[in-house]
Short mmCIF file of N, CA and C in Angstrom, two decimals:
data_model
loop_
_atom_site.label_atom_id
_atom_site.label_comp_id
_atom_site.label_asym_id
_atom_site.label_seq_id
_atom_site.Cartn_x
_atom_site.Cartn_y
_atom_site.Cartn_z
N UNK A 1015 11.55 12.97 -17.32
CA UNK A 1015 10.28 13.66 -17.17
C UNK A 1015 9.18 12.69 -16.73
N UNK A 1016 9.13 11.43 -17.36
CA UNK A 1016 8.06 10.62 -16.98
C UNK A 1016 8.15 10.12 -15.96
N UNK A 1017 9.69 9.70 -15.05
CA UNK A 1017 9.72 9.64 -13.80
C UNK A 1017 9.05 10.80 -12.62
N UNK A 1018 9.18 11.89 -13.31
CA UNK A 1018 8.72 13.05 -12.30
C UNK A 1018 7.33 13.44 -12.26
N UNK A 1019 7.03 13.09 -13.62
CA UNK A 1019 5.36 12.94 -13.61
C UNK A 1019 4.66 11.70 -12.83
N UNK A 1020 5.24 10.55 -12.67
CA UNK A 1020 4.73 9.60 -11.93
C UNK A 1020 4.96 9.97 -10.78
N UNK A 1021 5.88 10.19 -9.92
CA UNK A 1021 6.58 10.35 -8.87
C UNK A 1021 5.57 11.68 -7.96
N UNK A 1022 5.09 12.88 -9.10
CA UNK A 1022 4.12 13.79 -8.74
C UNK A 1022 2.58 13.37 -8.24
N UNK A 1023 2.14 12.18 -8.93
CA UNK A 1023 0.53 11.44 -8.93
C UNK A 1023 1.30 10.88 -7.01
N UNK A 1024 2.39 10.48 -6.79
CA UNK A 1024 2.50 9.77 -5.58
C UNK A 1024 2.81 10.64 -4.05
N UNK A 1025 2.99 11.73 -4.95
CA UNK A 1025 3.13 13.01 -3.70
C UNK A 1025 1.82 13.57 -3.16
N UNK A 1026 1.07 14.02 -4.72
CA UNK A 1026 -0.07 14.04 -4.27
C UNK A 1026 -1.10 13.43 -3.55
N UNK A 1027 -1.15 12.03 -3.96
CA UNK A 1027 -1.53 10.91 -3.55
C UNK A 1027 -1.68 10.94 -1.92
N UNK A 1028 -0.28 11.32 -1.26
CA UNK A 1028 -0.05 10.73 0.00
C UNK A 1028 -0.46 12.31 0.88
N UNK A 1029 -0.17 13.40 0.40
CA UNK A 1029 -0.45 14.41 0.77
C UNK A 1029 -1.61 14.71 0.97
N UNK A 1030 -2.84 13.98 0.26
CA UNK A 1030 -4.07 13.87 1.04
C UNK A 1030 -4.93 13.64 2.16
N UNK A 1031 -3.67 12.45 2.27
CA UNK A 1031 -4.47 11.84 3.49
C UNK A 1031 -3.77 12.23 5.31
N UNK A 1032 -4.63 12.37 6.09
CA UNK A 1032 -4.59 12.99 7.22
C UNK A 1032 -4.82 12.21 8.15
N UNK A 1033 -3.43 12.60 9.13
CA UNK A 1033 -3.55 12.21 10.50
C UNK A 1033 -4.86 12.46 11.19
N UNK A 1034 -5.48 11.86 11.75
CA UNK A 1034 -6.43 12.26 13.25
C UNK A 1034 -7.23 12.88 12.47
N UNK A 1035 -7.50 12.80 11.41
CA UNK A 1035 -8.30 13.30 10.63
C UNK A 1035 -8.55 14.93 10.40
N UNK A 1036 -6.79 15.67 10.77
CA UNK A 1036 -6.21 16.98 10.45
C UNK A 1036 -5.05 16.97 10.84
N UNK A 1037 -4.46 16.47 10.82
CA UNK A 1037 -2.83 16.74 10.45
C UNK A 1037 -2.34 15.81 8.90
N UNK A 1038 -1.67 17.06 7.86
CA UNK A 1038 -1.57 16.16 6.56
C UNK A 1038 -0.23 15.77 6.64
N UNK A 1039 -0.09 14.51 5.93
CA UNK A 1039 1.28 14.01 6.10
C UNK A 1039 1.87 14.64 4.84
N UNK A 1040 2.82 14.90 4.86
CA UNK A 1040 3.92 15.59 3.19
C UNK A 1040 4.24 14.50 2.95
N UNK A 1041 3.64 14.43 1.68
CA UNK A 1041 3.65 13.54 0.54
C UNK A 1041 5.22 13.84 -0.01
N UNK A 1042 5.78 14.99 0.30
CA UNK A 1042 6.72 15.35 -0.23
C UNK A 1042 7.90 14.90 0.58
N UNK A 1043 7.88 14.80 1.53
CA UNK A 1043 8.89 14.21 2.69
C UNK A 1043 8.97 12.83 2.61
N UNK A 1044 7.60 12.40 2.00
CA UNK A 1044 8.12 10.97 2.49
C UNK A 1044 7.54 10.20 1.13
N UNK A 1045 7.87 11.11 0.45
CA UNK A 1045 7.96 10.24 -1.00
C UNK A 1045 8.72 9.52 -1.89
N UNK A 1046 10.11 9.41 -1.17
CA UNK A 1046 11.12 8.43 -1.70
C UNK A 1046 10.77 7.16 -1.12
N UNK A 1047 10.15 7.10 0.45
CA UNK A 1047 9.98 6.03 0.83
C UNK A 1047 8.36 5.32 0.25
N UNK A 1048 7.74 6.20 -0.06
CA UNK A 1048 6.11 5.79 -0.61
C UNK A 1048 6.43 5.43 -2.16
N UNK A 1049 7.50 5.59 -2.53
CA UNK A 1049 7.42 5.22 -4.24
C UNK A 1049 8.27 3.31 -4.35
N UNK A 1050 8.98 3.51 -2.74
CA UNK A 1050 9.41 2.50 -2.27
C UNK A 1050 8.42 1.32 -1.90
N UNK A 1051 7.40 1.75 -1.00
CA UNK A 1051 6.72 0.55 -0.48
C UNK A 1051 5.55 0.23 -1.50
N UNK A 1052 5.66 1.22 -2.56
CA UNK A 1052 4.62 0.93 -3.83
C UNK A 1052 5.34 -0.24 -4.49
N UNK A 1053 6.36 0.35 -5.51
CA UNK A 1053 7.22 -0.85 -5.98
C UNK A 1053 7.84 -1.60 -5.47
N UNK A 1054 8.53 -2.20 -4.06
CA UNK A 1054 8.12 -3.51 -3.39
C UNK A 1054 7.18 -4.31 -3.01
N UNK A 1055 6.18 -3.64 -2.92
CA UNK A 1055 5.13 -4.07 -2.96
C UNK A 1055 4.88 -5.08 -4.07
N UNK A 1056 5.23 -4.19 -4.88
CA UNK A 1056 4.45 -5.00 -6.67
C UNK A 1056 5.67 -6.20 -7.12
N UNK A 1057 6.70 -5.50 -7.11
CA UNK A 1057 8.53 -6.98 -6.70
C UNK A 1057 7.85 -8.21 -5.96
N UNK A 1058 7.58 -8.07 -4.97
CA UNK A 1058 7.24 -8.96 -4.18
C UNK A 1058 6.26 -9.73 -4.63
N UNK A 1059 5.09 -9.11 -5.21
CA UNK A 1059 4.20 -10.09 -5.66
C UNK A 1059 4.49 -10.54 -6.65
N UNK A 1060 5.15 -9.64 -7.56
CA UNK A 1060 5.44 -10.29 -8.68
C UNK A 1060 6.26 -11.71 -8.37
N UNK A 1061 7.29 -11.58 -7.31
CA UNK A 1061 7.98 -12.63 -7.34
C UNK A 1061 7.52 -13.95 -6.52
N UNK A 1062 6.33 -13.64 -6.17
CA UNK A 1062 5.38 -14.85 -5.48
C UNK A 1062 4.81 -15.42 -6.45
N UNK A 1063 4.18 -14.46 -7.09
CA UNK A 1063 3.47 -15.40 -8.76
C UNK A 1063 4.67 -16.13 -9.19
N UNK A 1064 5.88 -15.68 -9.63
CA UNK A 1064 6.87 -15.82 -10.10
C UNK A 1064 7.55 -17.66 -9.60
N UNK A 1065 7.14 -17.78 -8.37
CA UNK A 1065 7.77 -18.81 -7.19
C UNK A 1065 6.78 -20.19 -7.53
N UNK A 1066 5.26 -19.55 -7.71
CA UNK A 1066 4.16 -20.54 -8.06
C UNK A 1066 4.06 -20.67 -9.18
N UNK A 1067 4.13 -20.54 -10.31
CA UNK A 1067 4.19 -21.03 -11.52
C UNK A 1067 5.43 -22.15 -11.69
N UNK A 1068 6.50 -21.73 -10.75
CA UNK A 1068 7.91 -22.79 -10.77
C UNK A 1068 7.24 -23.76 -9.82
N UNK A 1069 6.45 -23.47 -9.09
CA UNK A 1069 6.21 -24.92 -7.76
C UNK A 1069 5.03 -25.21 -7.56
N UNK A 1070 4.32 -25.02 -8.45
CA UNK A 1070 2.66 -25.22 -8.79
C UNK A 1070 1.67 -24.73 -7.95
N UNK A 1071 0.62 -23.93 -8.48
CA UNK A 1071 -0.54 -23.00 -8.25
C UNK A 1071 -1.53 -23.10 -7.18
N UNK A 1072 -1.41 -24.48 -6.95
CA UNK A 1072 -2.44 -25.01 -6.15
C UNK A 1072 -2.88 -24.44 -4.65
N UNK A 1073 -4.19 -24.05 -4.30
CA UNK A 1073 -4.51 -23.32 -3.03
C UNK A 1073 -4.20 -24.33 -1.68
N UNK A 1074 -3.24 -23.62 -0.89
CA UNK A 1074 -3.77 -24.85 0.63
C UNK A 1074 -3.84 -23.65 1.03
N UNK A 1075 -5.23 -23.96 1.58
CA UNK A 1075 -6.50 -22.93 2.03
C UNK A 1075 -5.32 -23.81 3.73
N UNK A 1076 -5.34 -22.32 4.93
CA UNK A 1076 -5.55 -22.77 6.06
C UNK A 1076 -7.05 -23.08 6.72
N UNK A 1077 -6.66 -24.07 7.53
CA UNK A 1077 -7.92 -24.34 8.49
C UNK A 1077 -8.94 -23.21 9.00
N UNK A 1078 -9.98 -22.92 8.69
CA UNK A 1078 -10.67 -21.71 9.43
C UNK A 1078 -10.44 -21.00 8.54
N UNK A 1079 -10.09 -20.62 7.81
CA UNK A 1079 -9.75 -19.09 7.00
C UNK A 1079 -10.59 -19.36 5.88
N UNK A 1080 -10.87 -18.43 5.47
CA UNK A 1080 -11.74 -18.30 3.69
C UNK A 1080 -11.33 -17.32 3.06
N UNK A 1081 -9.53 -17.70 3.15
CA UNK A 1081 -9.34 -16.16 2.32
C UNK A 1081 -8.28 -17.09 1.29
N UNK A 1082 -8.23 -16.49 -0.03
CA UNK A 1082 -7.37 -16.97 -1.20
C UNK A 1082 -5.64 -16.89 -0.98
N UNK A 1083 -4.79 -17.50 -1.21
CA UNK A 1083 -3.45 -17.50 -0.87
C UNK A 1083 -3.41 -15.82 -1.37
N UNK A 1084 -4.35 -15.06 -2.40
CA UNK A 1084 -3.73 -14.45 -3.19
C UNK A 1084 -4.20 -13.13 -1.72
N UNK A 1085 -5.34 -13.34 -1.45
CA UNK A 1085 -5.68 -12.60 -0.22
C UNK A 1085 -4.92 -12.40 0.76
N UNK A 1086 -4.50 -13.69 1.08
CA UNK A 1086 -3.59 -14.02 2.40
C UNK A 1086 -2.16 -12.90 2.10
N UNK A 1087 -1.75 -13.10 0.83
CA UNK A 1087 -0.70 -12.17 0.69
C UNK A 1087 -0.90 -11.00 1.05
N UNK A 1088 -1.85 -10.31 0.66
CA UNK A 1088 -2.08 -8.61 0.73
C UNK A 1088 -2.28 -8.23 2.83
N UNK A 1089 -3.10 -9.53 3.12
CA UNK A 1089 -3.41 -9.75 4.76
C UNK A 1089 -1.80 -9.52 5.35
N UNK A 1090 -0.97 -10.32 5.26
CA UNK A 1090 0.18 -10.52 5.17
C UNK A 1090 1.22 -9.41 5.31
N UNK A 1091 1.15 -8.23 4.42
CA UNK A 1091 1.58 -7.29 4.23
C UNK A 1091 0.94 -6.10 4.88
N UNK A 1092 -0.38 -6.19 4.87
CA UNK A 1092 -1.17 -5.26 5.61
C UNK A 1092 -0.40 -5.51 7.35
N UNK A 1093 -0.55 -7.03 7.81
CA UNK A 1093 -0.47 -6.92 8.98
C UNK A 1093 1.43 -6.49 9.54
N UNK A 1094 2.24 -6.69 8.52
CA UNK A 1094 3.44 -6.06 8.86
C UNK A 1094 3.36 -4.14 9.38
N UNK A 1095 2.53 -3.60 8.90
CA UNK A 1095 2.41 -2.57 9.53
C UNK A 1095 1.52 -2.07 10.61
N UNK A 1096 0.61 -3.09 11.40
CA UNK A 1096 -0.18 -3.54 12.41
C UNK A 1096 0.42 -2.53 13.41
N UNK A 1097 -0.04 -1.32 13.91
CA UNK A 1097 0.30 -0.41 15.09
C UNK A 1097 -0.25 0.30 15.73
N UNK A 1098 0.27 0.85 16.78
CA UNK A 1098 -0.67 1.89 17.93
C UNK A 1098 0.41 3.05 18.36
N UNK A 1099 -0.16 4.04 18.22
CA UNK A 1099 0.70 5.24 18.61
C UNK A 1099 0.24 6.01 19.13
N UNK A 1100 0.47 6.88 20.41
CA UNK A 1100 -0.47 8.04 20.91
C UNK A 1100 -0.68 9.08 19.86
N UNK A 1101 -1.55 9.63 20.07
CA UNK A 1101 -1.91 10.92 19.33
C UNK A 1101 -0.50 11.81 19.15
N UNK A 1102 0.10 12.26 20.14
CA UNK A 1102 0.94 13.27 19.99
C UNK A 1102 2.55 12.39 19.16
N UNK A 1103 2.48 11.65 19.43
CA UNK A 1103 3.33 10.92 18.40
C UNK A 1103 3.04 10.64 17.20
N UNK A 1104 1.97 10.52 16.63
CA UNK A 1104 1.70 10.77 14.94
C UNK A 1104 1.66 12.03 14.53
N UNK A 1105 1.19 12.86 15.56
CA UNK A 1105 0.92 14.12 15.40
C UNK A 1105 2.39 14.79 14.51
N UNK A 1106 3.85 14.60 15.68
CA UNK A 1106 5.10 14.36 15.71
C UNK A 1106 5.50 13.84 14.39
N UNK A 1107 5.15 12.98 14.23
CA UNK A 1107 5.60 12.23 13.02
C UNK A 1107 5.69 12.95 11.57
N UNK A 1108 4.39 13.74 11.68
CA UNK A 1108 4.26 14.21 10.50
C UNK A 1108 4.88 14.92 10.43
N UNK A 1109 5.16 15.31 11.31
CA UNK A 1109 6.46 16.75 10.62
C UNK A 1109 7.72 16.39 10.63
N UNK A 1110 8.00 15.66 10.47
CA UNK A 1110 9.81 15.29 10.21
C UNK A 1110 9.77 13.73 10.21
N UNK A 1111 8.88 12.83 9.90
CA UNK A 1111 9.21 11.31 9.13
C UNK A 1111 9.28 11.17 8.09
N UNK A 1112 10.09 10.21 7.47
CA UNK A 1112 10.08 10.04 6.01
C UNK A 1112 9.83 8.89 5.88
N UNK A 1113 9.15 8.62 6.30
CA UNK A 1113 7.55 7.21 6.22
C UNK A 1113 6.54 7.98 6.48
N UNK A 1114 5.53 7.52 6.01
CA UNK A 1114 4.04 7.85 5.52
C UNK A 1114 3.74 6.80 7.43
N UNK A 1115 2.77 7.77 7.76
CA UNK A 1115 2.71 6.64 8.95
C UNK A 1115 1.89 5.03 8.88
N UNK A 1116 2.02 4.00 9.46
CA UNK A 1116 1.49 2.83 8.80
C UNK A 1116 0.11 2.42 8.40
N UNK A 1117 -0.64 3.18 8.08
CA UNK A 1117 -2.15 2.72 8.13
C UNK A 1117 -1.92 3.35 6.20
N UNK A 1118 -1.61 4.34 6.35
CA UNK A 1118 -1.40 4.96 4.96
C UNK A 1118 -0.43 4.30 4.27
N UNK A 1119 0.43 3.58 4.76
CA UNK A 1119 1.60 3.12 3.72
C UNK A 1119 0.73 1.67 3.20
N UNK A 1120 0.13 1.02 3.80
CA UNK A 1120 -0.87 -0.08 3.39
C UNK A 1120 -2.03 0.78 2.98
N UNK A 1121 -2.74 1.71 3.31
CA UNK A 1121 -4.08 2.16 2.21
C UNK A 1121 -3.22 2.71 0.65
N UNK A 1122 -2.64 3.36 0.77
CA UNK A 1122 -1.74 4.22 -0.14
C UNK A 1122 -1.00 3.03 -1.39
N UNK A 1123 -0.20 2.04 -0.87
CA UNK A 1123 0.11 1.58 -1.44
C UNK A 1123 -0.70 0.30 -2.14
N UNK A 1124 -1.63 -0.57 -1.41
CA UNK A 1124 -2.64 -1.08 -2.10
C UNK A 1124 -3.51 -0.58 -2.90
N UNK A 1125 -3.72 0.37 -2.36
CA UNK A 1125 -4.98 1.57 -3.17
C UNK A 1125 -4.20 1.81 -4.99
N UNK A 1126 -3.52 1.31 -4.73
CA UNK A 1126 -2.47 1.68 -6.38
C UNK A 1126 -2.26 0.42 -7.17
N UNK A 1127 -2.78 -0.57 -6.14
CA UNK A 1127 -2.50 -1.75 -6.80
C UNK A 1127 -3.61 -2.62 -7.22
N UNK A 1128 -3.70 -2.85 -8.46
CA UNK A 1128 -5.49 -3.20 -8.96
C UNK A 1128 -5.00 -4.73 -9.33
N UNK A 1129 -4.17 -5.57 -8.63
CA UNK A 1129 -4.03 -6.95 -7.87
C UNK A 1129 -4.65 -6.84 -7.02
N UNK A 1130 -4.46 -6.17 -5.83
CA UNK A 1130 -5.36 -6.23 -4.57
C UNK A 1130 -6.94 -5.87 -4.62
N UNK A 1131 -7.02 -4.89 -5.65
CA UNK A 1131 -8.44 -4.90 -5.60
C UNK A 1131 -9.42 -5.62 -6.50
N UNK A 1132 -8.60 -6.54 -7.29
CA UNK A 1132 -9.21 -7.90 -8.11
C UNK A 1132 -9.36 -8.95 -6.95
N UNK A 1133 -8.02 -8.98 -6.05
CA UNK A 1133 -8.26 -10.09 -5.05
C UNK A 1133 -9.68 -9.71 -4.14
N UNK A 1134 -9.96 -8.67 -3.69
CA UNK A 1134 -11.02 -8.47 -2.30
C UNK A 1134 -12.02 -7.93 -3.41
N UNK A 1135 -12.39 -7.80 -4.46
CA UNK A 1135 -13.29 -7.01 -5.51
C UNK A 1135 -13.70 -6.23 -4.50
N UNK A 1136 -13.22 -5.32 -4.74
CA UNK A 1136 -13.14 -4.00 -4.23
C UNK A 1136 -13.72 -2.77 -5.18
N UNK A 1137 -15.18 -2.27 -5.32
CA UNK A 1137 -15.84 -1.53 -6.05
C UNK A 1137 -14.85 -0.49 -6.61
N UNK A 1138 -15.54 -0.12 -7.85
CA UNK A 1138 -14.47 0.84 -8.98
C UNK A 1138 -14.81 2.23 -8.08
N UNK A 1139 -13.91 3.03 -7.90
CA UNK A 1139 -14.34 3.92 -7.55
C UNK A 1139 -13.98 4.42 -5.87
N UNK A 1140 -13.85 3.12 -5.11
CA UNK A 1140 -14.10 3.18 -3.95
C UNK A 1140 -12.92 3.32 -3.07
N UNK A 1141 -12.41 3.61 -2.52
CA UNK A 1141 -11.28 3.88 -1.61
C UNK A 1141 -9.73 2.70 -1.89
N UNK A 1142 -10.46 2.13 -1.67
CA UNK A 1142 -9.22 0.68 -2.28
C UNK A 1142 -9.09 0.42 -3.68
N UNK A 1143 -9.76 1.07 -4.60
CA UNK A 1143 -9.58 0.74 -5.66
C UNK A 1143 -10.08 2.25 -6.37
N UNK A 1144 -9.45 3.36 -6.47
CA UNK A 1144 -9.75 4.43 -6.96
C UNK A 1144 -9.72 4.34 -8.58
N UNK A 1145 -10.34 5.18 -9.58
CA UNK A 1145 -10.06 4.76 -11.15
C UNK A 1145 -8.45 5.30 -11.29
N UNK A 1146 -7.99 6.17 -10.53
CA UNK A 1146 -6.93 7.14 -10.84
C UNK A 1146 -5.73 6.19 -9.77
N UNK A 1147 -5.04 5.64 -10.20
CA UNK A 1147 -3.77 4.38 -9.76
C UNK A 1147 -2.49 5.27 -9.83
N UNK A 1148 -1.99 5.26 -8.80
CA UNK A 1148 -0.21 5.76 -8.94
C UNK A 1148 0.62 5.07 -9.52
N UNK A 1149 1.74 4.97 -10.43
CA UNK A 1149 2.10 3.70 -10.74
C UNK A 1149 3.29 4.53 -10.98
N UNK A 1150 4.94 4.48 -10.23
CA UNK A 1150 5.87 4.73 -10.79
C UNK A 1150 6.50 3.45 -11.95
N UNK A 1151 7.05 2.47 -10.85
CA UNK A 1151 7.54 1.31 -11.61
C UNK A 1151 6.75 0.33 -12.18
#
């Protein structure tokens, strides 16, 4: 039951948000893969903290950048889903993908994760950091 109650906050979740700003994606279609890129998401970091505590904490800031390793991670992940699609191909999408299309699988899945919005302090309340968090795993 408590799997299906979590699993429900992530349907809903994704079922909100809209293509082109009117086409809704089914949260329900592509919610095996959104409960997926939530909890890899959180694996992954966990296992980066996990890597630096074994090989010590210390920041090497790159040249030019002013963002925290812990930033750089979320940058990192954001930019793996970096894309361009015509209109009629997202349009497409929504009705028979079982991926969330990529702008939402990075809002959606950060938006759940209150690591990322400690890293960018990201106001309570505000799009990246909603009070109401999906959290299966």
């Amino acid at each position: 039951m408590e799997f299906n109650k979590k699993s429900e906050c992530i349907e809903e979740q994704y079922s909100k948000y809209m293509v082109q700003g009117k086409y809704p994606i089914s949260g329900k279609v592509t919610l095996g893969e959104n409960i997926a890129d939530n909890g890899g998401t959180k694996l992954s970091y966990f296992a980066y903290h996990d890597w630096l505590q074994k090989h010590g904490t210390e920041e090497f800031a790159l040249p030019g950048l002013e963002y925290t390793n812990e930033q750089l991670f979320f940058i990192g992940y954001a930019q793996e889903y970096c894309s361009h699609a015509r209109p009629k191909t997202e349009y497409i999408a929504t009705l028979s993908e079982i991926h969330a299309p990529p702008k939402f699988r990075v809002i959606g899945t950060l938006s759940n994760f209150k690591e990322f919005s400690k890293a960018f302090n990201c106001p309570m309340n505000s799009t990246m950091n909603p009070e109401k968090k999906c959290e299966v795993w």
